PDB file of C-alpha atoms in Angstrom:
ATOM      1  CA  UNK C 292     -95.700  15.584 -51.146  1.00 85.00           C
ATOM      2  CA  UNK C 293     -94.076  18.670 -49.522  1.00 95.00           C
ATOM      3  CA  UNK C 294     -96.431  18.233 -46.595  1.00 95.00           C
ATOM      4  CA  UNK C 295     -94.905  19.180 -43.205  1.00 96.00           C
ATOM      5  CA  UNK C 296     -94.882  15.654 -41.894  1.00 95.00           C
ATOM      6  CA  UNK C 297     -92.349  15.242 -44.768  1.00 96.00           C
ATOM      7  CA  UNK C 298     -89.298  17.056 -43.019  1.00 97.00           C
ATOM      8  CA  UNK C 299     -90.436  17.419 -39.154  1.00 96.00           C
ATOM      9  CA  UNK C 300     -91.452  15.105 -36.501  1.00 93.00           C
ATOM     10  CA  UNK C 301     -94.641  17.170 -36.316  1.00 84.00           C
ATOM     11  CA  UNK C 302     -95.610  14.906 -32.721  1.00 79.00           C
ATOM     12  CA  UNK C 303     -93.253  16.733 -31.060  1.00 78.00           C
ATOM     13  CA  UNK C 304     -92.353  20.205 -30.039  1.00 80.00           C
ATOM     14  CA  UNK C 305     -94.129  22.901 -28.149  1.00 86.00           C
ATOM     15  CA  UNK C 306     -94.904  24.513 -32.015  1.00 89.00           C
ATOM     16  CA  UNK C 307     -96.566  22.484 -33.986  1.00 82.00           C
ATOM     17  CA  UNK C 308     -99.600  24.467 -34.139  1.00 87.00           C
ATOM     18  CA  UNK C 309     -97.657  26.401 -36.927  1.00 93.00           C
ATOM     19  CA  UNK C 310     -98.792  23.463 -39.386  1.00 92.00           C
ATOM     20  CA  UNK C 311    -102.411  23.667 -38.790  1.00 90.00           C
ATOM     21  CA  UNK C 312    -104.612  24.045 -41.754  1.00 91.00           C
ATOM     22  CA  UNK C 313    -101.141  23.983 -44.295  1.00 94.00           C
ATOM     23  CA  UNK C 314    -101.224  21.770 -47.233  1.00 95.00           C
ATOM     24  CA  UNK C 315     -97.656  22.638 -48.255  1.00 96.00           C
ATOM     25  CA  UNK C 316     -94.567  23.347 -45.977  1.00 97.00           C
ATOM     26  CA  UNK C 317     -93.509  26.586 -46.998  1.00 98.00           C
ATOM     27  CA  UNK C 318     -97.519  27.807 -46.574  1.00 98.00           C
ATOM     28  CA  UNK C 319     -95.750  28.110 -43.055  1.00 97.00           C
ATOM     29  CA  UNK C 320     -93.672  31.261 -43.669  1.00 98.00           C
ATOM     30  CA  UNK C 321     -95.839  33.957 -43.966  1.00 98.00           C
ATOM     31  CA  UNK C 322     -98.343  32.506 -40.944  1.00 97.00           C
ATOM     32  CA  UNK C 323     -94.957  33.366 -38.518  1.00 98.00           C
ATOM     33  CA  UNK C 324     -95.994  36.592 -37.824  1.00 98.00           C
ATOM     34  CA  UNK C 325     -99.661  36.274 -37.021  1.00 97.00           C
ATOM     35  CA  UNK C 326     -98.629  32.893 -34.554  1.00 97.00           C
ATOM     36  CA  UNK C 327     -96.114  35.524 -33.011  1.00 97.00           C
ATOM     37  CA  UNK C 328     -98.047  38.095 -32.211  1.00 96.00           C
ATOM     38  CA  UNK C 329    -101.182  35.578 -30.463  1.00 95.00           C
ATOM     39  CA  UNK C 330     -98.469  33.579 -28.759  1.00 95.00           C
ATOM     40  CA  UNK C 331     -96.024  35.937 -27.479  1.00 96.00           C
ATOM     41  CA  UNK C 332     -96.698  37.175 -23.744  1.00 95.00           C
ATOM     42  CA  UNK C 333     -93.530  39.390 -22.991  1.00 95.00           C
ATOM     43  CA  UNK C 334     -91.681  38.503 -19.345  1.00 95.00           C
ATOM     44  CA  UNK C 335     -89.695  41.644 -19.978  1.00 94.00           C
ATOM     45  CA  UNK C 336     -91.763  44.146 -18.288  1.00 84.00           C
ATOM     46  CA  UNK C 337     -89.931  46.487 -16.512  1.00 83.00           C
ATOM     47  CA  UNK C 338     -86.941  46.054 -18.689  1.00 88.00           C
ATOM     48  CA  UNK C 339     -87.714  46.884 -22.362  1.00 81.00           C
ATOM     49  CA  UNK C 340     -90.007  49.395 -24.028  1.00 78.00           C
ATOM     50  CA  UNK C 341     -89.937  50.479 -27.287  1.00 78.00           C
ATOM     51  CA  UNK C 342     -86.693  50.573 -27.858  1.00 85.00           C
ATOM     52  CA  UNK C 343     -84.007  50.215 -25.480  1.00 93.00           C
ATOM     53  CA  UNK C 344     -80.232  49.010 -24.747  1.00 96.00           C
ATOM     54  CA  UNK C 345     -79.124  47.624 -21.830  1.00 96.00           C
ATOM     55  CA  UNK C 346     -76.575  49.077 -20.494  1.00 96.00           C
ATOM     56  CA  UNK C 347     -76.068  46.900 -17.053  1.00 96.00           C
ATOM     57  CA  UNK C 348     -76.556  43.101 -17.571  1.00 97.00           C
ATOM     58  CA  UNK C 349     -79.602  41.865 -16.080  1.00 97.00           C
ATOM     59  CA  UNK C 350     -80.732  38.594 -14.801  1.00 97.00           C
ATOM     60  CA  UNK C 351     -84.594  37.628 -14.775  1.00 96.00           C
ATOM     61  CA  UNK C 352     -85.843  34.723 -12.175  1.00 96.00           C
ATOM     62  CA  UNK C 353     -88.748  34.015 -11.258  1.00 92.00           C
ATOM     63  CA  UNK C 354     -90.636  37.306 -13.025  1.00 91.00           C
ATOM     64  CA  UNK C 355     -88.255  39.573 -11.618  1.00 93.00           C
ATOM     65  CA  UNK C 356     -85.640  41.478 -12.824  1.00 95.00           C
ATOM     66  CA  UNK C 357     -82.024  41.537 -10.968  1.00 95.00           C
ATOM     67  CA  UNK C 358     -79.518  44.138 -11.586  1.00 95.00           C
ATOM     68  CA  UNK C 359     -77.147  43.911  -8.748  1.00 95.00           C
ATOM     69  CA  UNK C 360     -75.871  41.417  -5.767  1.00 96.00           C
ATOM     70  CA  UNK C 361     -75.940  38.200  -8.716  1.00 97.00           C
ATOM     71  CA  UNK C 362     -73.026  36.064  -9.997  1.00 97.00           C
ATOM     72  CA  UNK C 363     -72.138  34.301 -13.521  1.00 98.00           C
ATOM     73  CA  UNK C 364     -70.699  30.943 -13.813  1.00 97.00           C
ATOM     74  CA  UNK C 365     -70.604  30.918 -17.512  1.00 97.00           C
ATOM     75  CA  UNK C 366     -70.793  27.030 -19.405  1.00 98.00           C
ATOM     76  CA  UNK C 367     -73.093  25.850 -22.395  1.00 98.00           C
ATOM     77  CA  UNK C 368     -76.383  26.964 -21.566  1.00 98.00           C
ATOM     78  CA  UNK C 369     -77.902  24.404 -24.023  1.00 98.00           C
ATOM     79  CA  UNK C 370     -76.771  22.320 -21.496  1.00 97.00           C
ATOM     80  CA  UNK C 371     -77.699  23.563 -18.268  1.00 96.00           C
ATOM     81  CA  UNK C 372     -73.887  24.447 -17.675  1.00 97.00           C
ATOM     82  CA  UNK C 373     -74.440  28.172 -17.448  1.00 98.00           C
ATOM     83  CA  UNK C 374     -75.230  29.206 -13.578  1.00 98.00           C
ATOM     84  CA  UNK C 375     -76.079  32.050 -11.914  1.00 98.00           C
ATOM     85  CA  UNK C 376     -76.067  32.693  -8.251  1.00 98.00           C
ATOM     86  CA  UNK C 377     -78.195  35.254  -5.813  1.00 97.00           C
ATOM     87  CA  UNK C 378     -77.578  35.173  -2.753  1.00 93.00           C
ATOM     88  CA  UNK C 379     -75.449  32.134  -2.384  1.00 90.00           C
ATOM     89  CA  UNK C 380     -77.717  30.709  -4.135  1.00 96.00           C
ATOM     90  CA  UNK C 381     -78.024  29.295  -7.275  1.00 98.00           C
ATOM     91  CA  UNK C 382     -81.286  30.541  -9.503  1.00 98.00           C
ATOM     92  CA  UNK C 383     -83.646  28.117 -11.161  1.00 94.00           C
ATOM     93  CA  UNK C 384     -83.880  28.458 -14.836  1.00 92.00           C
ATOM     94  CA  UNK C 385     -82.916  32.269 -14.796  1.00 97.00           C
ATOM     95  CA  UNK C 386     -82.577  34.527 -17.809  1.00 98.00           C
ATOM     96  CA  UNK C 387     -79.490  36.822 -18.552  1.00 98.00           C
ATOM     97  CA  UNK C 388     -79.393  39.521 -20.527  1.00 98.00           C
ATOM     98  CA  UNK C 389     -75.873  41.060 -21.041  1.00 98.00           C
ATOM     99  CA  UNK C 390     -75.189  44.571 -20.929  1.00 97.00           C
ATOM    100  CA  UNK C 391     -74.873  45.708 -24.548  1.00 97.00           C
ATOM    101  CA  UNK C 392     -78.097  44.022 -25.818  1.00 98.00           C
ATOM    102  CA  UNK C 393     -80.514  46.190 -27.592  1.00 97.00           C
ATOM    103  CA  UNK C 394     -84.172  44.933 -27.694  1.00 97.00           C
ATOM    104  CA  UNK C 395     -86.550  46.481 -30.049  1.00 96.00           C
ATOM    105  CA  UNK C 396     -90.589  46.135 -29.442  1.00 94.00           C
ATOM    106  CA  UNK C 397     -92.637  45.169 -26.037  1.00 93.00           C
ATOM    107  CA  UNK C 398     -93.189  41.407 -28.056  1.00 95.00           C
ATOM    108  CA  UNK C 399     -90.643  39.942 -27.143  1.00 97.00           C
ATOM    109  CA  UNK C 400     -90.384  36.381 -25.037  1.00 97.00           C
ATOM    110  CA  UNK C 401     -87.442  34.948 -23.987  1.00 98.00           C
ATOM    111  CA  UNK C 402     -87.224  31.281 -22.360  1.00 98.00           C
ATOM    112  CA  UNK C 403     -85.739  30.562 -18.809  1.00 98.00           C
ATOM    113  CA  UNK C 404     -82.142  29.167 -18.631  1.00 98.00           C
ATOM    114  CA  UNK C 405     -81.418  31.117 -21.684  1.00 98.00           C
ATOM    115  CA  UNK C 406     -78.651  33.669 -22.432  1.00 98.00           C
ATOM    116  CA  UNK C 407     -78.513  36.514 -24.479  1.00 98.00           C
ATOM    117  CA  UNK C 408     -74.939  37.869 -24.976  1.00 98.00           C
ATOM    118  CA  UNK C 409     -73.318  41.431 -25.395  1.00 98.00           C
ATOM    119  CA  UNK C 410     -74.160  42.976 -28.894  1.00 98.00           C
ATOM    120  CA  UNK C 411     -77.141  41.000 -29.915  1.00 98.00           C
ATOM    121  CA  UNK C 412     -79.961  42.315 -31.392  1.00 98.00           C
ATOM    122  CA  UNK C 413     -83.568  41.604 -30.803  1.00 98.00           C
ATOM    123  CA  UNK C 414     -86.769  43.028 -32.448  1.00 97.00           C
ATOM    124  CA  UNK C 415     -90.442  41.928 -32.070  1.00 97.00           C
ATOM    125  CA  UNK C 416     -92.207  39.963 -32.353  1.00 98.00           C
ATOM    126  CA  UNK C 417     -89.640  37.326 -31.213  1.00 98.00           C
ATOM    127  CA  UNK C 418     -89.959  34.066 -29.253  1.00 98.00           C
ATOM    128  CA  UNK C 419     -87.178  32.431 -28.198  1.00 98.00           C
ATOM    129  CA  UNK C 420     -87.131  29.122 -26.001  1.00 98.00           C
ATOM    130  CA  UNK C 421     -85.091  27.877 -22.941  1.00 98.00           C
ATOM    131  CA  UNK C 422     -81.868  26.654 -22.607  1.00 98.00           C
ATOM    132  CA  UNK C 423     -80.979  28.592 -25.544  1.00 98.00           C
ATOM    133  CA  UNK C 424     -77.565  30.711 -26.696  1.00 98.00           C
ATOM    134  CA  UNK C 425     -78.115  33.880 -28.690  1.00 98.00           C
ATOM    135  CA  UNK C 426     -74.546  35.073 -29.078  1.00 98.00           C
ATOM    136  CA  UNK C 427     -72.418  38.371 -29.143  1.00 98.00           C
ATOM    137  CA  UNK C 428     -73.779  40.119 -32.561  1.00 98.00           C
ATOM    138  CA  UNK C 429     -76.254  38.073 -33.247  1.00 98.00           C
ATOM    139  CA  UNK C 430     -79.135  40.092 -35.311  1.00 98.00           C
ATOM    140  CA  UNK C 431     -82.872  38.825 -35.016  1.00 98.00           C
ATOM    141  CA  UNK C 432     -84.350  41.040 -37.140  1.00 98.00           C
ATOM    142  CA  UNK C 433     -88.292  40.205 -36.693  1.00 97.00           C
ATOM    143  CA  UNK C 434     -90.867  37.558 -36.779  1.00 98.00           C
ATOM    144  CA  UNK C 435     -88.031  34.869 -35.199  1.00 98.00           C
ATOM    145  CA  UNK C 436     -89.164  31.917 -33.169  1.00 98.00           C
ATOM    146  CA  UNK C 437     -86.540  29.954 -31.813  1.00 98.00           C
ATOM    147  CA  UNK C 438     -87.213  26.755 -30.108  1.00 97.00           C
ATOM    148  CA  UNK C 439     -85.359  25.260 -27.346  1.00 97.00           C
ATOM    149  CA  UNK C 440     -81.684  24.292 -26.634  1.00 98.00           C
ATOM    150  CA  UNK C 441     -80.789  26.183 -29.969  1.00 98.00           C
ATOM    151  CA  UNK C 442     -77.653  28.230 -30.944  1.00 98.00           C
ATOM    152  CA  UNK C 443     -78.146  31.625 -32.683  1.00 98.00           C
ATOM    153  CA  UNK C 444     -74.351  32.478 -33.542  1.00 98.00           C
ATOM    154  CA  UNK C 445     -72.107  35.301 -33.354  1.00 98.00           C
ATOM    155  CA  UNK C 446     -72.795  37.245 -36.471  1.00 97.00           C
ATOM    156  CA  UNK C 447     -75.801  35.230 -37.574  1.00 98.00           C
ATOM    157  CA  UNK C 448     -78.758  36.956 -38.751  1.00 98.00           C
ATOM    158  CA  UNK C 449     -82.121  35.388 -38.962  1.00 98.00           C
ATOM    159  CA  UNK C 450     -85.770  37.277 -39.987  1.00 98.00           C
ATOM    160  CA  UNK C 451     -89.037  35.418 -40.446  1.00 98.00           C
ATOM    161  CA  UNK C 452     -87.682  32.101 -39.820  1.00 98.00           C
ATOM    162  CA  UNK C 453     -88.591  28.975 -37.818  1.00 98.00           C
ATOM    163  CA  UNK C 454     -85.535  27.096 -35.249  1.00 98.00           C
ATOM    164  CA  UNK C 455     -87.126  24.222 -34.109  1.00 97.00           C
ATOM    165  CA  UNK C 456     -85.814  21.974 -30.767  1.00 97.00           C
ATOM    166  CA  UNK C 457     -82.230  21.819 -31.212  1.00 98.00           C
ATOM    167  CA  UNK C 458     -81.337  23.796 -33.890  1.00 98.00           C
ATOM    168  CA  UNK C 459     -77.842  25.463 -34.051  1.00 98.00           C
ATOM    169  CA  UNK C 460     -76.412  27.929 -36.573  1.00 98.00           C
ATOM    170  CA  UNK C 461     -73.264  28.724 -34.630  1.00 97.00           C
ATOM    171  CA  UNK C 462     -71.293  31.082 -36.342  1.00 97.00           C
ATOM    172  CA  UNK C 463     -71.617  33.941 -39.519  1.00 98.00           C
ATOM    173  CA  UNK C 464     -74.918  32.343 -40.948  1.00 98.00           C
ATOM    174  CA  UNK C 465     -77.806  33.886 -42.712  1.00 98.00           C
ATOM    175  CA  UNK C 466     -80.881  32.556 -41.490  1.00 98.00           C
ATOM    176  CA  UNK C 467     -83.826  34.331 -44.054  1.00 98.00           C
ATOM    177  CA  UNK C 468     -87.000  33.056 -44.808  1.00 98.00           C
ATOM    178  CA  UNK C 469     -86.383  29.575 -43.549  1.00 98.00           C
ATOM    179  CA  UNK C 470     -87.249  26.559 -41.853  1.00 98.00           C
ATOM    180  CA  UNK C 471     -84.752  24.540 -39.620  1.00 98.00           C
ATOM    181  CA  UNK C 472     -86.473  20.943 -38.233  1.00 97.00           C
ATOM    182  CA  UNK C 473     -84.906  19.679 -34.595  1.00 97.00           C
ATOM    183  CA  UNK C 474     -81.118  19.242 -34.317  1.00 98.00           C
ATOM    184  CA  UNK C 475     -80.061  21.160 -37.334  1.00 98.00           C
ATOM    185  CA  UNK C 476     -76.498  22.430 -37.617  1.00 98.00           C
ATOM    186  CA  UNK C 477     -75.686  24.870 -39.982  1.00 98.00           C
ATOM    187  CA  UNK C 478     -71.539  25.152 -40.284  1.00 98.00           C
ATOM    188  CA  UNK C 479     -69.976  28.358 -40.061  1.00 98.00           C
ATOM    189  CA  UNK C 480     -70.215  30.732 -42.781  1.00 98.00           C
ATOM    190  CA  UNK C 481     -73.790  29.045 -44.116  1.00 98.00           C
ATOM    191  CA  UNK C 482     -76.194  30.890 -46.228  1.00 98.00           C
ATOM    192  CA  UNK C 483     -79.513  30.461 -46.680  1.00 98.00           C
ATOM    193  CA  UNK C 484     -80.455  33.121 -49.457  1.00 98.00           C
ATOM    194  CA  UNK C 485     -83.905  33.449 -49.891  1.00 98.00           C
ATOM    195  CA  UNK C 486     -84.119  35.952 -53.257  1.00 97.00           C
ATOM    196  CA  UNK C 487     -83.864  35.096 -56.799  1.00 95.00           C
ATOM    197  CA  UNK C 488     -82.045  37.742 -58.449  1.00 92.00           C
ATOM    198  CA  UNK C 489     -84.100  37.760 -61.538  1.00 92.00           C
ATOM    199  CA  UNK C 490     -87.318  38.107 -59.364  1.00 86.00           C
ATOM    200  CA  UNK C 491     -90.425  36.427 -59.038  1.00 94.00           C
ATOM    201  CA  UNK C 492     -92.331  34.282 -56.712  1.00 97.00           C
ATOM    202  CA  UNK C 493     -90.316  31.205 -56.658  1.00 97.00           C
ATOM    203  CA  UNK C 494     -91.451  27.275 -57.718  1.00 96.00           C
ATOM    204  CA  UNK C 495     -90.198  23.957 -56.690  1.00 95.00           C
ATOM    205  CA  UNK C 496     -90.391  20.958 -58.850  1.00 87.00           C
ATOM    206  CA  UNK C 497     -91.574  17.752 -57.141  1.00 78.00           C
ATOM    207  CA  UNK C 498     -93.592  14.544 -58.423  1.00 71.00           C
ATOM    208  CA  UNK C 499     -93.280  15.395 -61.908  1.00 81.00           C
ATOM    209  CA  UNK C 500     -94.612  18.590 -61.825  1.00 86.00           C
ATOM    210  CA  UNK C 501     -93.941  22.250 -60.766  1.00 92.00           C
ATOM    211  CA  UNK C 502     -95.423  24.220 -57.844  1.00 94.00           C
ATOM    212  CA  UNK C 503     -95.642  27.678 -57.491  1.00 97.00           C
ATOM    213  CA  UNK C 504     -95.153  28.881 -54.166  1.00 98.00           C
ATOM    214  CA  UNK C 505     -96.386  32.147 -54.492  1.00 98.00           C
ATOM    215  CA  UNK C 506     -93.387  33.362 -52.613  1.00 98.00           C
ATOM    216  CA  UNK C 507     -90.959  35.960 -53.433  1.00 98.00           C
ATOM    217  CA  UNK C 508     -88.713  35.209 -50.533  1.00 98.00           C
ATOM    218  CA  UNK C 509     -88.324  31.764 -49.649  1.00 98.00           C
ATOM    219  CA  UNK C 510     -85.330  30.080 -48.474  1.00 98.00           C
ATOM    220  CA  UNK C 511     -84.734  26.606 -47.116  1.00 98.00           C
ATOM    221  CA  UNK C 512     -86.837  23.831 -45.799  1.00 98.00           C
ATOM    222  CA  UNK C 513     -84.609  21.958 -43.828  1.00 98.00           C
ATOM    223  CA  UNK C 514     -85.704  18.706 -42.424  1.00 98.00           C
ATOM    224  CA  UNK C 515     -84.706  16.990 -38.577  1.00 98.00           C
ATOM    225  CA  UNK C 516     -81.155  16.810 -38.179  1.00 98.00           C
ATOM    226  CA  UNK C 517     -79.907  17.807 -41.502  1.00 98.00           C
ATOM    227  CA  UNK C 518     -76.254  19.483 -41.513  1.00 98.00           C
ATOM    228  CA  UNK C 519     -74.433  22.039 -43.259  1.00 98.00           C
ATOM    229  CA  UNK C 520     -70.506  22.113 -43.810  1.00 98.00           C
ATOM    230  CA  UNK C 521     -68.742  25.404 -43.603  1.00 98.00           C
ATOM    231  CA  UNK C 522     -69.716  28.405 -46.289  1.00 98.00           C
ATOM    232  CA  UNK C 523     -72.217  26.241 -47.448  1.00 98.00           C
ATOM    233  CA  UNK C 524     -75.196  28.198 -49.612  1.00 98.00           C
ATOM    234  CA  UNK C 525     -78.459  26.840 -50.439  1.00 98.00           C
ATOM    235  CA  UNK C 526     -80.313  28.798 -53.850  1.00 97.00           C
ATOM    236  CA  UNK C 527     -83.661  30.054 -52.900  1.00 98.00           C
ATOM    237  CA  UNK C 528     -86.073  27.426 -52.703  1.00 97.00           C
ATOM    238  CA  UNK C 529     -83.903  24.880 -51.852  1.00 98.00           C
ATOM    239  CA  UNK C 530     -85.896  21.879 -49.760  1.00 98.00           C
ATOM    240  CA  UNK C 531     -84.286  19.103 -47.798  1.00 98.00           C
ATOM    241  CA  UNK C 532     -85.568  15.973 -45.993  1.00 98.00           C
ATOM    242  CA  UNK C 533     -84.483  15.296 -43.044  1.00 98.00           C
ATOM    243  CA  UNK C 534     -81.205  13.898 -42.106  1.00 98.00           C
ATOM    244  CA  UNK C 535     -79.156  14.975 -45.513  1.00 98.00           C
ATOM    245  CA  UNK C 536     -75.694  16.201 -45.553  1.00 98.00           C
ATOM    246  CA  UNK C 537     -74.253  19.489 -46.907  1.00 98.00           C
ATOM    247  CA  UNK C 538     -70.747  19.284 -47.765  1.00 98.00           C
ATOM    248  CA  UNK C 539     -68.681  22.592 -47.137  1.00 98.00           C
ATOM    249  CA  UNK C 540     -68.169  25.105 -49.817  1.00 98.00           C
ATOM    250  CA  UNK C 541     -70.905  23.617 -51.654  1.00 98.00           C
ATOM    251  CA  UNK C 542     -73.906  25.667 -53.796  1.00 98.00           C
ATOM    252  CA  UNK C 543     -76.802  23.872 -53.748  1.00 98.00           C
ATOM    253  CA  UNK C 544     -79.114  24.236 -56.406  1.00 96.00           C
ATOM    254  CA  UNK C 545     -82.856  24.958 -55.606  1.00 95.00           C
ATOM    255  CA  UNK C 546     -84.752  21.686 -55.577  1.00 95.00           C
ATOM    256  CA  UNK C 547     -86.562  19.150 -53.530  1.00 96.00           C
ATOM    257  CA  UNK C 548     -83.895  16.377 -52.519  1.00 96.00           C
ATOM    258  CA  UNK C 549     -85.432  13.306 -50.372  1.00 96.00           C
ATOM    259  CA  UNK C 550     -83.662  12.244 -46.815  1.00 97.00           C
ATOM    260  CA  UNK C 551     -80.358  11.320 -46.024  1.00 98.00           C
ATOM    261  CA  UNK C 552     -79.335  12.615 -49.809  1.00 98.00           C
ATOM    262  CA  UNK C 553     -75.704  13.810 -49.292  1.00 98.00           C
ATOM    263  CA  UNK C 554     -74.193  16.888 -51.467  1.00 98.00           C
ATOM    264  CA  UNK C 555     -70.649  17.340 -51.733  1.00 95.00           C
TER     265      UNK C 555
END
């Protein structure tokens, strides 16, 4: 029980090497960093160092950075919809970077096709995937890996926390200490808190007994497609198999609860 396979479709995904040698799911958590830092190669060079702000939007294809002489045809990039031309012609897969986005560290990868608007934050080590939307004010505040095709929202912050494939936390979430499986949505307004306010590492109770994470910080373990309604909040230590449903305005209460449980 509580075994990876439990709340992800660990045959897929380019990240599954994140489960290796885990017995439990959250065991994942604090091995983020260390798969960050062997796995990110930055294809920023050139454009970040330390610290720095972009103040010109910049377009990256094929390993090179474009500042000038480019065109935007904005549309869902999840989707593909989001174009950019050169040229007269349009760019395979290319990266944009709006001016107003402040990246902090030289670890830092960021997947073709993907778009990064004004106001978001970035700081290393970070790996984000293609086809993917981080949004105006969006705050990534370390040790993020974001898969593929995900959303991370306007006002969303997220720190030490897994998106896989598909993931979306669209708008004013809190993202801390977490785990989202493929095709997650996480309504507007959702928090994931990830501190117990009278301390301690935090347990979960499952198969009649309890387990002791050995956590301090640990958030949610959300499984494949599981949703969240609007303002929803899940208690630290909150895990959920995949495919439940979160109802909207709704605290839920730290716990193991099995797939496709709904909680209104």
């Amino acid at each position: 029980m509580f075994e990876a396979g439990d709340f992800f479709d660990c045959s897929q995904g380019e990240h599954q090497g994140l489960f290796a040698d885990t017995d439990r799911v959250w065991e994942v958590l604090p091995k983020i960093k260390s798969y960050l830092q062997a796995k990110v190669v930055s294809n920023l060079e050139g454009i970040v160092g330390e610290s720095t702000f972009l103040a010109q939007t910049v377009v990256i294809s094929g390993g090179i950075p474009l500042r000038y002489g480019f065109s935007l045809q904005p549309g869902d990039a999840t989707k593909g919809e989001f174009k950019v031309f050169y040229e007269n012609h349009e760019l395979e897969d290319p990266v944009v970077l709006f001016a107003g986005v402040t990246l902090v560290g030289r670890d830092i990868y960021i997947g073709p096709g993907t778009v990064v608007e004004p106001g978001a934050y970035i700081k290393g080590p970070a790996y984000i995937g293609k086809m993917t939307e981080v949004r105006q004010g969006a705050y990534l505040r370390g040790n993020c890996l974001v898969g593929d095709r995900c959303v991370v929202g306007h006002v969303t912050e997220m720190k030490n926390s897994v998106m896989f494939d598909g993931a979306k936390a669209g708008h004013f979430a809190y993202i801390g200490d977490s785990l989202l499986g493929r095709d997650c949505n996480l309504g507007a307004g959702t928090k994931l808190a990830n501190l117990k306010v009278v301390g301690g590492t935090i347990h979960v109770k499952g198969e009649d007994r309890e387990f002791d994470t050995g956590l301090r910080k640990l958030g949610v373990i959300m499984g494949d497609r599981t949703e969240t309604g609007c303002n929803a909040v899940t208690n630290p230590g909150t895990l959920l198999g995949p495919k439940c449903i979160i109802g909207p305005n709704v605290a839920v209460k730290a716990g193991y609860y099995p797939g496709r449980t709904v909680i209104r």
